[in-house]
mmCIF file with all atom_site columns, C-alpha atoms in Angstrom:
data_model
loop_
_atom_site.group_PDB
_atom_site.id
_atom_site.type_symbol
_atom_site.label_atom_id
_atom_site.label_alt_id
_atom_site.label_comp_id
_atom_site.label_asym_id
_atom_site.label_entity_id
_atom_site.label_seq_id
_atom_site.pdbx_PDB_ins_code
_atom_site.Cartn_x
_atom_site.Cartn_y
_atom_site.Cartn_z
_atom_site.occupancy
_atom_site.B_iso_or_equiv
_atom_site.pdbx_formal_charge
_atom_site.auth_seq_id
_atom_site.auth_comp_id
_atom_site.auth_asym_id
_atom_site.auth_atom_id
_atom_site.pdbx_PDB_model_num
ATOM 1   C CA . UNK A 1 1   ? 38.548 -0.200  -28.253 1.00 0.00 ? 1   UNK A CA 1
ATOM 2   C CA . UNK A 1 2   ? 37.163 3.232   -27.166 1.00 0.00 ? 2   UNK A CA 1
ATOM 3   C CA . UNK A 1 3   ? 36.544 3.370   -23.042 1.00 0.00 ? 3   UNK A CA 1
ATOM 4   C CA . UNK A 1 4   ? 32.594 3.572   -24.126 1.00 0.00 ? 4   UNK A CA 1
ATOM 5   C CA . UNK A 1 5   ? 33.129 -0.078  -25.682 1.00 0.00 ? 5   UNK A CA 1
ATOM 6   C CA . UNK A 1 6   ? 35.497 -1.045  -22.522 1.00 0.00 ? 6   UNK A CA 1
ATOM 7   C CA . UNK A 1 7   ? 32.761 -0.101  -20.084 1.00 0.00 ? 7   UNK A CA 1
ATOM 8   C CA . UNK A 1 8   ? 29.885 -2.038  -22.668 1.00 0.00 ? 8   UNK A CA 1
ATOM 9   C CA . UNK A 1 9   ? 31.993 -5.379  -22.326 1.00 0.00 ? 9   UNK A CA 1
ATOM 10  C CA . UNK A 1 10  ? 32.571 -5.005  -18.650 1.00 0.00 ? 10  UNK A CA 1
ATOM 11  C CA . UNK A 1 11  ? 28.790 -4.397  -17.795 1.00 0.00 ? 11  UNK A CA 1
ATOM 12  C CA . UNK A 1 12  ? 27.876 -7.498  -20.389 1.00 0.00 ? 12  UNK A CA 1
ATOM 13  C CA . UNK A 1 13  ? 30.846 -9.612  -18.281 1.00 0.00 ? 13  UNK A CA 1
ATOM 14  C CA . UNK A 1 14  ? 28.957 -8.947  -15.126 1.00 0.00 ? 14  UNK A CA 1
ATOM 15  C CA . UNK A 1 15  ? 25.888 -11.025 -16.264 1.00 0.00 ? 15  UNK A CA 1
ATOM 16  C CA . UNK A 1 16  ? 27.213 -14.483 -16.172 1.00 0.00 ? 16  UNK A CA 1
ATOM 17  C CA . UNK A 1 17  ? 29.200 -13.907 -13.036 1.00 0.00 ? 17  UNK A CA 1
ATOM 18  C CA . UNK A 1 18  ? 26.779 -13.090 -11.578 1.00 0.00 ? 18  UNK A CA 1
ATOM 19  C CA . UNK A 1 19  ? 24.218 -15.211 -12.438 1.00 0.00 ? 19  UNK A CA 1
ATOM 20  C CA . UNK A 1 20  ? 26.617 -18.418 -11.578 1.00 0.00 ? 20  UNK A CA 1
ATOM 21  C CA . UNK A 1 21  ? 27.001 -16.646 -7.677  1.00 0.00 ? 21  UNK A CA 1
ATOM 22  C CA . UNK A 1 22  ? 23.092 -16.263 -7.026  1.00 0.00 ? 22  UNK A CA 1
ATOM 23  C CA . UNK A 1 23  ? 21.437 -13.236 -5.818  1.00 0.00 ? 23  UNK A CA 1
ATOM 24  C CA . UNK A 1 24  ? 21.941 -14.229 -1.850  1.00 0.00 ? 24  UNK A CA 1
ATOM 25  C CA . UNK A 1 25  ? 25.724 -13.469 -2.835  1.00 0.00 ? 25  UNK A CA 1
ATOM 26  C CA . UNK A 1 26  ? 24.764 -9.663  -2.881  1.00 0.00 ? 26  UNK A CA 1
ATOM 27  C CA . UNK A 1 27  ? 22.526 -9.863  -0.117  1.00 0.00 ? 27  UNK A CA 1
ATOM 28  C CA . UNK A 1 28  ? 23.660 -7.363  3.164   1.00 0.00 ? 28  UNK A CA 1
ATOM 29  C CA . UNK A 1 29  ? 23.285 -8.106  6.561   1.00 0.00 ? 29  UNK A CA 1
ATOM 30  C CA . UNK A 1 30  ? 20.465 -5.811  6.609   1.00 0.00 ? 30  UNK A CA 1
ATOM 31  C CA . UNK A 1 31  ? 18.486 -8.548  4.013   1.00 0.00 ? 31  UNK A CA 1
ATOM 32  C CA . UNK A 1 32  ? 19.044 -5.631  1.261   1.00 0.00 ? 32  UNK A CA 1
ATOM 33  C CA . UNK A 1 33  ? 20.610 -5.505  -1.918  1.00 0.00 ? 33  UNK A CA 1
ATOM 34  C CA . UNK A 1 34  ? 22.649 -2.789  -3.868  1.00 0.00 ? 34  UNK A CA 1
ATOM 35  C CA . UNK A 1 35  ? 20.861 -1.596  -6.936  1.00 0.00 ? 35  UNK A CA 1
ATOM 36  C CA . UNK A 1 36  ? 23.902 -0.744  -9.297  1.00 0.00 ? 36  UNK A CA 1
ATOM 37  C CA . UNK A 1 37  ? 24.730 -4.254  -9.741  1.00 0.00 ? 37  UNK A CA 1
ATOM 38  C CA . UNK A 1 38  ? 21.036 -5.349  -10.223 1.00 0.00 ? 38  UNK A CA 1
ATOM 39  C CA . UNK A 1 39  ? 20.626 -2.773  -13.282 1.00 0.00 ? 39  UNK A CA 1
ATOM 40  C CA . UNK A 1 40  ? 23.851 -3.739  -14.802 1.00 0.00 ? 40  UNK A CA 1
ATOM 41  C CA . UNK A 1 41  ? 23.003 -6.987  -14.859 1.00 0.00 ? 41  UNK A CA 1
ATOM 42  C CA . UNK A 1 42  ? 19.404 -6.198  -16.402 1.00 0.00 ? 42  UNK A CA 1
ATOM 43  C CA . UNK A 1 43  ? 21.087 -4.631  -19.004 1.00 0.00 ? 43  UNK A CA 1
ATOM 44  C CA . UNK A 1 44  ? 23.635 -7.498  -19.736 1.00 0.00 ? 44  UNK A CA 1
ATOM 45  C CA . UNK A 1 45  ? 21.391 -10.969 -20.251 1.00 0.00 ? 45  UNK A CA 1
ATOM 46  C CA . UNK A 1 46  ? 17.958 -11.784 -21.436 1.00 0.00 ? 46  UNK A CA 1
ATOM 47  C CA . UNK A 1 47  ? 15.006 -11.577 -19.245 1.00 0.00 ? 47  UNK A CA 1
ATOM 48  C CA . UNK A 1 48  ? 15.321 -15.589 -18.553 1.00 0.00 ? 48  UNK A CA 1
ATOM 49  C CA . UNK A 1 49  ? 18.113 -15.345 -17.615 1.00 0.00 ? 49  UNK A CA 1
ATOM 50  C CA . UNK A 1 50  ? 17.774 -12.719 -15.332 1.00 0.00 ? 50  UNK A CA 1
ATOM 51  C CA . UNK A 1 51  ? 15.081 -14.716 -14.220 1.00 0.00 ? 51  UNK A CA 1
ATOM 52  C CA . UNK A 1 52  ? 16.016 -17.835 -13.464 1.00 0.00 ? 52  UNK A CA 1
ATOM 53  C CA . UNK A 1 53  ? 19.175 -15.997 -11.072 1.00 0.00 ? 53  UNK A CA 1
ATOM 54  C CA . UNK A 1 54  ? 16.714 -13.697 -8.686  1.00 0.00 ? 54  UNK A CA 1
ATOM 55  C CA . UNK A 1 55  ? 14.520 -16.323 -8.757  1.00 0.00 ? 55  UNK A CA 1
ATOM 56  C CA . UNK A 1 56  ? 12.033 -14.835 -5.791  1.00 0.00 ? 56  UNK A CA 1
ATOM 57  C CA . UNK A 1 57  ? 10.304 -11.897 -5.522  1.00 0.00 ? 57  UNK A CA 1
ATOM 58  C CA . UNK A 1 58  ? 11.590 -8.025  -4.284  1.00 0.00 ? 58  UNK A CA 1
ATOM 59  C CA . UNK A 1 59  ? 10.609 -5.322  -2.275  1.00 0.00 ? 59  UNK A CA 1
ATOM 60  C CA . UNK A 1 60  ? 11.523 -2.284  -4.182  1.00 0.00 ? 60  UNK A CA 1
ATOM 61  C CA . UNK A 1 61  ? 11.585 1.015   -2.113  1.00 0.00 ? 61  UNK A CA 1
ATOM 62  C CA . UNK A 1 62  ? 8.753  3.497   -3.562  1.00 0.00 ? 62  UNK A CA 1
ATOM 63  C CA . UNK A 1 63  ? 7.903  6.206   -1.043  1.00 0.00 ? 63  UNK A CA 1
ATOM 64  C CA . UNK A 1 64  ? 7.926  7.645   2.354   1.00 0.00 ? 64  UNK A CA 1
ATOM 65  C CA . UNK A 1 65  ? 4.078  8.515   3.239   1.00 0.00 ? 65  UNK A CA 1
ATOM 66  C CA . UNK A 1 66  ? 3.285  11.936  4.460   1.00 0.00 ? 66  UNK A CA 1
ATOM 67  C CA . UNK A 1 67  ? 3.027  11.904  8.336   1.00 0.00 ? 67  UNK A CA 1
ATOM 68  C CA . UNK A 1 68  ? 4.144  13.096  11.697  1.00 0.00 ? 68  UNK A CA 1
ATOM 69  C CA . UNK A 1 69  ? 5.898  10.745  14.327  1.00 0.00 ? 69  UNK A CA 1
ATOM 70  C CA . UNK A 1 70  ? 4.859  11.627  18.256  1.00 0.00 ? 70  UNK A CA 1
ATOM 71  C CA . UNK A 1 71  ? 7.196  13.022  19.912  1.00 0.00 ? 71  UNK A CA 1
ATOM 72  C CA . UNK A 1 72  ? 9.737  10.840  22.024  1.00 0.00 ? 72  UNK A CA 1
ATOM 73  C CA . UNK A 1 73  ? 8.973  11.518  25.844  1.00 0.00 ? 73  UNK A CA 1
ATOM 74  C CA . UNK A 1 74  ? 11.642 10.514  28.441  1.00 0.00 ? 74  UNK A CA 1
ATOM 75  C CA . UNK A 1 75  ? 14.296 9.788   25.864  1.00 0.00 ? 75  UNK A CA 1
ATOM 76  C CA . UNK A 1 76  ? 16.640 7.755   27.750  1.00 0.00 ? 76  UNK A CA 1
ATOM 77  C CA . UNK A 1 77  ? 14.002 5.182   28.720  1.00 0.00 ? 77  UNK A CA 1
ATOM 78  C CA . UNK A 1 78  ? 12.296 4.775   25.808  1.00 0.00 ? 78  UNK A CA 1
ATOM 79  C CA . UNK A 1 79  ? 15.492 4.480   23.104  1.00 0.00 ? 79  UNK A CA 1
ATOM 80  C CA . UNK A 1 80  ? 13.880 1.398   21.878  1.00 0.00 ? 80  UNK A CA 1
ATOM 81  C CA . UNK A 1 81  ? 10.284 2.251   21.753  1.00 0.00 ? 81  UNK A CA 1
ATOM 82  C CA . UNK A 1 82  ? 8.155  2.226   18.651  1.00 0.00 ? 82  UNK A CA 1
ATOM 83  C CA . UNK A 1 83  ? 7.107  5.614   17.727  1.00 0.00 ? 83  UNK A CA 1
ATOM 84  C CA . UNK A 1 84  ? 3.853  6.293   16.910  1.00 0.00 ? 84  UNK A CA 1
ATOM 85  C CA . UNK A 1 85  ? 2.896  7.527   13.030  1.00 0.00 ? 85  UNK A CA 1
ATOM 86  C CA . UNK A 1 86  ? 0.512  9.628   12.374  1.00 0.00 ? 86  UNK A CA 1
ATOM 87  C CA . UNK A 1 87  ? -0.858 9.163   8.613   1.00 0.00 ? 87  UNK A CA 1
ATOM 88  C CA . UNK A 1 88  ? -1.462 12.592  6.186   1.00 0.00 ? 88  UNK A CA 1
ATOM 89  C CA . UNK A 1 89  ? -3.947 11.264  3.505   1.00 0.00 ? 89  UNK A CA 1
ATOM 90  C CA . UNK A 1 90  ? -3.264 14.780  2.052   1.00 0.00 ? 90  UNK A CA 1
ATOM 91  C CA . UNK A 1 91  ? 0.297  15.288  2.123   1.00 0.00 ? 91  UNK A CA 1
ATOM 92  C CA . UNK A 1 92  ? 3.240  14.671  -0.291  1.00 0.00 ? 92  UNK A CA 1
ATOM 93  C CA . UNK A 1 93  ? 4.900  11.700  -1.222  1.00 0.00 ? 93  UNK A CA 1
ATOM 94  C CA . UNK A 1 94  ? 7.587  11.986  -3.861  1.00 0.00 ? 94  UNK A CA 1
ATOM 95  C CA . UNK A 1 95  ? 9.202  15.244  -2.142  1.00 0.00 ? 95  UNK A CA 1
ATOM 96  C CA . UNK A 1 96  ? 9.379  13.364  1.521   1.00 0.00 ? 96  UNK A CA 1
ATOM 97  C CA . UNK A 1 97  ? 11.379 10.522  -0.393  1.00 0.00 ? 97  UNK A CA 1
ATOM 98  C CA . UNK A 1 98  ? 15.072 9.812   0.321   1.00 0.00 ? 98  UNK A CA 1
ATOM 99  C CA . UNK A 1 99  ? 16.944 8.373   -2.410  1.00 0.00 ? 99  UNK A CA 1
ATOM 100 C CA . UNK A 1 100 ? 17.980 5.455   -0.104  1.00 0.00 ? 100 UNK A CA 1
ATOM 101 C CA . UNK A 1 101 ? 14.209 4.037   0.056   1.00 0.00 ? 101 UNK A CA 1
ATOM 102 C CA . UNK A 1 102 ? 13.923 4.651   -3.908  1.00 0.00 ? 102 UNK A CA 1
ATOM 103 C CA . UNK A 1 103 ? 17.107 2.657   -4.188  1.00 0.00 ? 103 UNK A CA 1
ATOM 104 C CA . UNK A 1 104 ? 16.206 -0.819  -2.058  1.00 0.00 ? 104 UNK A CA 1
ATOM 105 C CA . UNK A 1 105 ? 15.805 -3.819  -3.064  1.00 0.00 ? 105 UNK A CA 1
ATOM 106 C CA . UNK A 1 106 ? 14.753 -6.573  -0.494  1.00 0.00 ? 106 UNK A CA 1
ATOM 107 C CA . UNK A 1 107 ? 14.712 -10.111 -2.373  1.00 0.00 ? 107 UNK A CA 1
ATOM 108 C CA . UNK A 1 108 ? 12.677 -12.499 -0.930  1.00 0.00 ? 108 UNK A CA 1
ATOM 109 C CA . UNK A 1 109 ? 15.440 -14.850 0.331   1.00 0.00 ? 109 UNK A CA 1
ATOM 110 C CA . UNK A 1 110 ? 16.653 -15.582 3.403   1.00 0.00 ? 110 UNK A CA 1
ATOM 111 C CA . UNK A 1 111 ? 20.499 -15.247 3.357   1.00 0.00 ? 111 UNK A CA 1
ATOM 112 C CA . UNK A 1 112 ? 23.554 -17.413 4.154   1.00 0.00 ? 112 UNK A CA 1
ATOM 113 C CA . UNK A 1 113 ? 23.579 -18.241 7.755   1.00 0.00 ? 113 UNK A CA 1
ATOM 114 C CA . UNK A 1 114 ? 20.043 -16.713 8.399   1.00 0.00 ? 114 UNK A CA 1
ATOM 115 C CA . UNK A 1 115 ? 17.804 -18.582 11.433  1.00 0.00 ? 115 UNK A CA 1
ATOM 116 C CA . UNK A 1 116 ? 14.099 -19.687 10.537  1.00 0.00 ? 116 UNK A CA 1
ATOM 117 C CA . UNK A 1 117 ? 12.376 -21.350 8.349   1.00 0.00 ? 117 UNK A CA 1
ATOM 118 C CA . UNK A 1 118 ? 13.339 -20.907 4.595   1.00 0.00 ? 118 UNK A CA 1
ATOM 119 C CA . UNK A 1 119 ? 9.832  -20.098 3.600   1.00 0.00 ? 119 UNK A CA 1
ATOM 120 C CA . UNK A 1 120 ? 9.050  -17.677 6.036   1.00 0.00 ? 120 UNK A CA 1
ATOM 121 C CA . UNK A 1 121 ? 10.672 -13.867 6.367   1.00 0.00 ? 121 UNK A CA 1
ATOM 122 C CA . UNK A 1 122 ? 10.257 -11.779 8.887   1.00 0.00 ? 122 UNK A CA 1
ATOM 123 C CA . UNK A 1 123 ? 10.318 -7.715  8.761   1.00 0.00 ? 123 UNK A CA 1
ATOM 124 C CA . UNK A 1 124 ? 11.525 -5.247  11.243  1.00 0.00 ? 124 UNK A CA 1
ATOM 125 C CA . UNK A 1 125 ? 13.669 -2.910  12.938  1.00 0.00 ? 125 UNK A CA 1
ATOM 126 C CA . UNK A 1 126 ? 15.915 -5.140  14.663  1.00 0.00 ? 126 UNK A CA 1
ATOM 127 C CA . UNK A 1 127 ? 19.275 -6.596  13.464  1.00 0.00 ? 127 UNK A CA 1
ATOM 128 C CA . UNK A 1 128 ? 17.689 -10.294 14.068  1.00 0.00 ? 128 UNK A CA 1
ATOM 129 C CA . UNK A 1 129 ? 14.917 -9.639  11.139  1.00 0.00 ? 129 UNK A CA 1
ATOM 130 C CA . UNK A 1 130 ? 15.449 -10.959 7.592   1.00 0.00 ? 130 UNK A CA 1
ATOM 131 C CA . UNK A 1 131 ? 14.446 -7.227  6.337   1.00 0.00 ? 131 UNK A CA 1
ATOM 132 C CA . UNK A 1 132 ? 15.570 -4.710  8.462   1.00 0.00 ? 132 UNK A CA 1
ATOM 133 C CA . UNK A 1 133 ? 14.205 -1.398  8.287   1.00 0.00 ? 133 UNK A CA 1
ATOM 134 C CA . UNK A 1 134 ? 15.906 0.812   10.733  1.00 0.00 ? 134 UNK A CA 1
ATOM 135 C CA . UNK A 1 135 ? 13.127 3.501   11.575  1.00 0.00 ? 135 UNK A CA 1
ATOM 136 C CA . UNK A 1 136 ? 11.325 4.151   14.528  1.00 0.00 ? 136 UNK A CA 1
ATOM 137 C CA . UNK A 1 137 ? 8.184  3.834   13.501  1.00 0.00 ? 137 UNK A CA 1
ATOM 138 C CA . UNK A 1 138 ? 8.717  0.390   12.316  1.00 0.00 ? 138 UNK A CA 1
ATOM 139 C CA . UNK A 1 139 ? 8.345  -2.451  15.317  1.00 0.00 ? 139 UNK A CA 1
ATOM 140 C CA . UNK A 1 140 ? 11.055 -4.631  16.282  1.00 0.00 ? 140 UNK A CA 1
ATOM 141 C CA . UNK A 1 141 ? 9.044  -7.457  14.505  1.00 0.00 ? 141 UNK A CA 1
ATOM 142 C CA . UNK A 1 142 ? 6.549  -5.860  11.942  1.00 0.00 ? 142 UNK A CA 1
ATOM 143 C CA . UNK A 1 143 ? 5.557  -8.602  9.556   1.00 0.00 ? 143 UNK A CA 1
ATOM 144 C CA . UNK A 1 144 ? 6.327  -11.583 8.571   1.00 0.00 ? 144 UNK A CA 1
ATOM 145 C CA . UNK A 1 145 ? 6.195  -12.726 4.435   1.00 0.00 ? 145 UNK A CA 1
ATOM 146 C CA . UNK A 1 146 ? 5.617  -16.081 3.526   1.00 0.00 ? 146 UNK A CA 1
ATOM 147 C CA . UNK A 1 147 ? 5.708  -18.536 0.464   1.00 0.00 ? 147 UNK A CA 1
ATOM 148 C CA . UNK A 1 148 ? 3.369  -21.419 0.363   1.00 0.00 ? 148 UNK A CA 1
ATOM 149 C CA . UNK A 1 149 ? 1.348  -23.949 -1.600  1.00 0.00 ? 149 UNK A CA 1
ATOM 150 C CA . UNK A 1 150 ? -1.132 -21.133 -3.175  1.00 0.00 ? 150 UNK A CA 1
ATOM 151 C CA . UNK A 1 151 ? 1.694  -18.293 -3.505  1.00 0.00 ? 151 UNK A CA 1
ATOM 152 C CA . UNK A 1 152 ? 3.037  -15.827 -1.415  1.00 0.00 ? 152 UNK A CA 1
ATOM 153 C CA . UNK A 1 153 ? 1.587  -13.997 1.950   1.00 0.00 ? 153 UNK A CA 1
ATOM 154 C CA . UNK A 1 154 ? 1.763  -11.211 4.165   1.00 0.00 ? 154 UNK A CA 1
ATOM 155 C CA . UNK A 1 155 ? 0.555  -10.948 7.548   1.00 0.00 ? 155 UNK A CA 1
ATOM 156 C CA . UNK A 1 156 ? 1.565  -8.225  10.570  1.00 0.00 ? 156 UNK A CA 1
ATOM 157 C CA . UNK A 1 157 ? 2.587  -9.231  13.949  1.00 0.00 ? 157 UNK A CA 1
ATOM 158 C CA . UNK A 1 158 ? 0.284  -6.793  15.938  1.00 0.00 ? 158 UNK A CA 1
ATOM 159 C CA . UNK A 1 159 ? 3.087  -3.799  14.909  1.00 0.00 ? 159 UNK A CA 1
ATOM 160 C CA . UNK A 1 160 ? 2.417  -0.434  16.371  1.00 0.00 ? 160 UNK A CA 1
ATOM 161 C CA . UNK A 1 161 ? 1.760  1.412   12.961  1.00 0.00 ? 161 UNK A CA 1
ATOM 162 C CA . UNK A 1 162 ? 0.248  -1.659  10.945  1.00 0.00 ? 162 UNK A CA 1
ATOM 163 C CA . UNK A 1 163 ? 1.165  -3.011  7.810   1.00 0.00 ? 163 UNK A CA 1
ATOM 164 C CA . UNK A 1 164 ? -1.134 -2.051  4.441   1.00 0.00 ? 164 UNK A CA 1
ATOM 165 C CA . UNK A 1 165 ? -1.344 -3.486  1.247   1.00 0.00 ? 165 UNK A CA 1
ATOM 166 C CA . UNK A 1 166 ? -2.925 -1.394  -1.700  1.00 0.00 ? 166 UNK A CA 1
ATOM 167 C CA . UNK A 1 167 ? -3.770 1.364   1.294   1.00 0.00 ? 167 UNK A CA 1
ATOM 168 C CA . UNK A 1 168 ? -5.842 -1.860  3.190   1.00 0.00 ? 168 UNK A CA 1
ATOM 169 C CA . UNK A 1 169 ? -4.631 -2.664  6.270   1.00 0.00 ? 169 UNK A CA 1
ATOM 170 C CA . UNK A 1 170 ? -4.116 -6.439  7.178   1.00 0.00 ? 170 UNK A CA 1
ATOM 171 C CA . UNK A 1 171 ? -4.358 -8.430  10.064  1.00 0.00 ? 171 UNK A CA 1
ATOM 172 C CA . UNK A 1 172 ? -2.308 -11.351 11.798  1.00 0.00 ? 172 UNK A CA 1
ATOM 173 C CA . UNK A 1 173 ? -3.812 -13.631 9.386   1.00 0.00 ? 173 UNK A CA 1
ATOM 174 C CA . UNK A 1 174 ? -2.192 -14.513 5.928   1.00 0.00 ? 174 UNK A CA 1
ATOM 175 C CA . UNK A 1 175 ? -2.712 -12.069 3.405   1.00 0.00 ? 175 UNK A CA 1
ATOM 176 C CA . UNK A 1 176 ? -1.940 -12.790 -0.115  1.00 0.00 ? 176 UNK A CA 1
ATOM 177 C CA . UNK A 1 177 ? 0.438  -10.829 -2.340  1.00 0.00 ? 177 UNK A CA 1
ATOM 178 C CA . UNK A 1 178 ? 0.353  -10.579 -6.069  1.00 0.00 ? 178 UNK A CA 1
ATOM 179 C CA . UNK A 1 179 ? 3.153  -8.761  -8.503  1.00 0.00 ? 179 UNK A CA 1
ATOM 180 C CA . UNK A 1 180 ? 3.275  -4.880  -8.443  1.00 0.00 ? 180 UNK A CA 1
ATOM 181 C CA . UNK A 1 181 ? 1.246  -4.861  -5.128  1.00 0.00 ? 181 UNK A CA 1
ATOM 182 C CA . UNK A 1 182 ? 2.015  -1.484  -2.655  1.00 0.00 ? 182 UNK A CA 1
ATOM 183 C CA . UNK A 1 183 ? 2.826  -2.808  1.198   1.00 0.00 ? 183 UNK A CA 1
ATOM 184 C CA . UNK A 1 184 ? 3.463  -0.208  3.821   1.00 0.00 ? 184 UNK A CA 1
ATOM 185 C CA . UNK A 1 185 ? 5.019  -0.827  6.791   1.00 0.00 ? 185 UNK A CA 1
ATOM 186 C CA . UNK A 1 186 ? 3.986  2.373   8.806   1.00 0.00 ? 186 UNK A CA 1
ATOM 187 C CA . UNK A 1 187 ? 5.494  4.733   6.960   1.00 0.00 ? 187 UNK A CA 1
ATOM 188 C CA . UNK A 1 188 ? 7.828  3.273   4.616   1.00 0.00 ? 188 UNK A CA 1
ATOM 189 C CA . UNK A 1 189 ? 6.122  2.063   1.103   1.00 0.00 ? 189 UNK A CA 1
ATOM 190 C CA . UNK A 1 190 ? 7.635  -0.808  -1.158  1.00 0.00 ? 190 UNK A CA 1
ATOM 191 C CA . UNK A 1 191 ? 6.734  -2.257  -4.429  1.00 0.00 ? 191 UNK A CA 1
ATOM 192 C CA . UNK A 1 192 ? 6.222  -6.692  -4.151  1.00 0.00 ? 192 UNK A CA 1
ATOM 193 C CA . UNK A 1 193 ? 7.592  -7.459  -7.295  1.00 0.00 ? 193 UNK A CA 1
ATOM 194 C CA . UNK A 1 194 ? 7.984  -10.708 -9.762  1.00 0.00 ? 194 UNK A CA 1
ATOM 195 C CA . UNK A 1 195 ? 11.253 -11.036 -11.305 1.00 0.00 ? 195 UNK A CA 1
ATOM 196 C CA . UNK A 1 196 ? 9.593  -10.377 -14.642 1.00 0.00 ? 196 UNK A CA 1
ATOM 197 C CA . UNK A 1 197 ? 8.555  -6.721  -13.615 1.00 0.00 ? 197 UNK A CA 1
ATOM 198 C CA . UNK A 1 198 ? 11.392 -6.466  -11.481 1.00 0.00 ? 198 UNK A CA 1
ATOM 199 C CA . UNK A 1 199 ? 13.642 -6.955  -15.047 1.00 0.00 ? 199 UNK A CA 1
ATOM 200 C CA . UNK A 1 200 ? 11.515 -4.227  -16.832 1.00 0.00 ? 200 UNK A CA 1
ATOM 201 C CA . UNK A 1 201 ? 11.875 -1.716  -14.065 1.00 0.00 ? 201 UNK A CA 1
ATOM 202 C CA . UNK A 1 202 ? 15.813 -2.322  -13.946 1.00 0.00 ? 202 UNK A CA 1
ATOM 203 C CA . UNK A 1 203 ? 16.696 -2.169  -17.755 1.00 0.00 ? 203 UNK A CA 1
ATOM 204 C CA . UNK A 1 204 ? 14.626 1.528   -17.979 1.00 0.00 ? 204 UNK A CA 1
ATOM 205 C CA . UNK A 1 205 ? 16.621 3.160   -15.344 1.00 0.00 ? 205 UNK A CA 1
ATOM 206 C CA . UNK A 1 206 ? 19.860 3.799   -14.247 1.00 0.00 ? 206 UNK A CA 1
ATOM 207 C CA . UNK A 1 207 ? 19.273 5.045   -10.992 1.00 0.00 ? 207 UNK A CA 1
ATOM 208 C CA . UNK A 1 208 ? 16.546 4.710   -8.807  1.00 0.00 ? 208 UNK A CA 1
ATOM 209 C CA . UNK A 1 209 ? 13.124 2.584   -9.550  1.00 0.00 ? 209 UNK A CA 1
ATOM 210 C CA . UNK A 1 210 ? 10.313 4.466   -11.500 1.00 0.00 ? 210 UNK A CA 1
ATOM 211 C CA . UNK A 1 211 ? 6.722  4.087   -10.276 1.00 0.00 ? 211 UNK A CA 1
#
């Protein structure tokens, strides 16, 4: 067997393991996922499969919008203090991108040992949030998703910078999602995507998500 064909058999291995251990297995304290086993596993089982494991919806990292934070006054007493984003309409998006936004993946799950209700997950900068996004322009708690009868929701908790969906901003009252919707949470821009078009994004790349 040549090491190409060892590698091949490895990566097709991977699927059924993990498939039988669940995506909340691979889920970080941070409510994030790594994408290198995601993509192998796209690219070792069938799209039910794949599936039937993730189960829930993502957020895939897509961009870091164009902007300028204020400047932090009186440092030592405001460590903890949301800073405000300013918005460029005109300015870049691709080039102000770090690879760790194009690479995370947030599935829609709470994780094992996680507080709260099951259906409801909550986004912010603090450790205590399902999805933590560690950036100061993102409020301790930003927004919270939610899963109910008609589908799944988004709604902000009166953040500092706002939360958008498809460049609309949204409210404190439920605002529903649908697959391959854009949500911004001040400055940081994700993907909501079905495990179906999660699957087709993860078996064209190796590397980071394409938009």
């Amino acid at each position: 067997m040549t090491h190409h064909d060892e590698n091949t058999a490895t990566d097709r291995s991977a699927g059924p393991a993990l498939i039988a251990g669940g995506v909340t297995t691979l889920v970080n304290e941070s409510g994030r996922i790594d994408l290198s086993p995601l993509v192998r596993l796209a690219k070792s089982c069938p799209e039910t499969d794949f599936v039937r494991w993730i189960h829930h919806p993502v957020l895939a990292g897509l961009a870091l919008q164009a902007g300028s934070l204020e400047e932090r006054r009186n440092r030592v007493g405001n460590v903890n203090q949301t800073l405000v984003f300013a918005f460029d309409s005109a300015g870049p998006h691709e080039s102000t991108t770090p690879e760790a936004l194009r690479r995370a993946i947030y599935p829609l799950v709470k994780r094992p040992g996680a507080l709260g209700v099951p259906s409801v997950l909550s986004v912010g900068r603090l450790s205590g949030n399902d999805l933590v996004i560690p950036d100061v322009s993102i409020s301790k708690r930003h927004a919270l998703i939610e899963i109910g009868s008609s589908g799944w929701s988004i709604r902000d908790c009166g953040s500092t910078n706002g939360t958008l969906v498809n460049s609309t901003p949204i409210g404190t009252k439920p605002f529903p999602l649908k697959d391959c919707d854009i949500i911004a949470f001040a400055r940081y821009e994700f993907f909501f995507l079905m495990p179906e078009s999660l699957y087709e994004r993860l078996v064209a790349t190796t590397s980071s998500l394409p938009g």
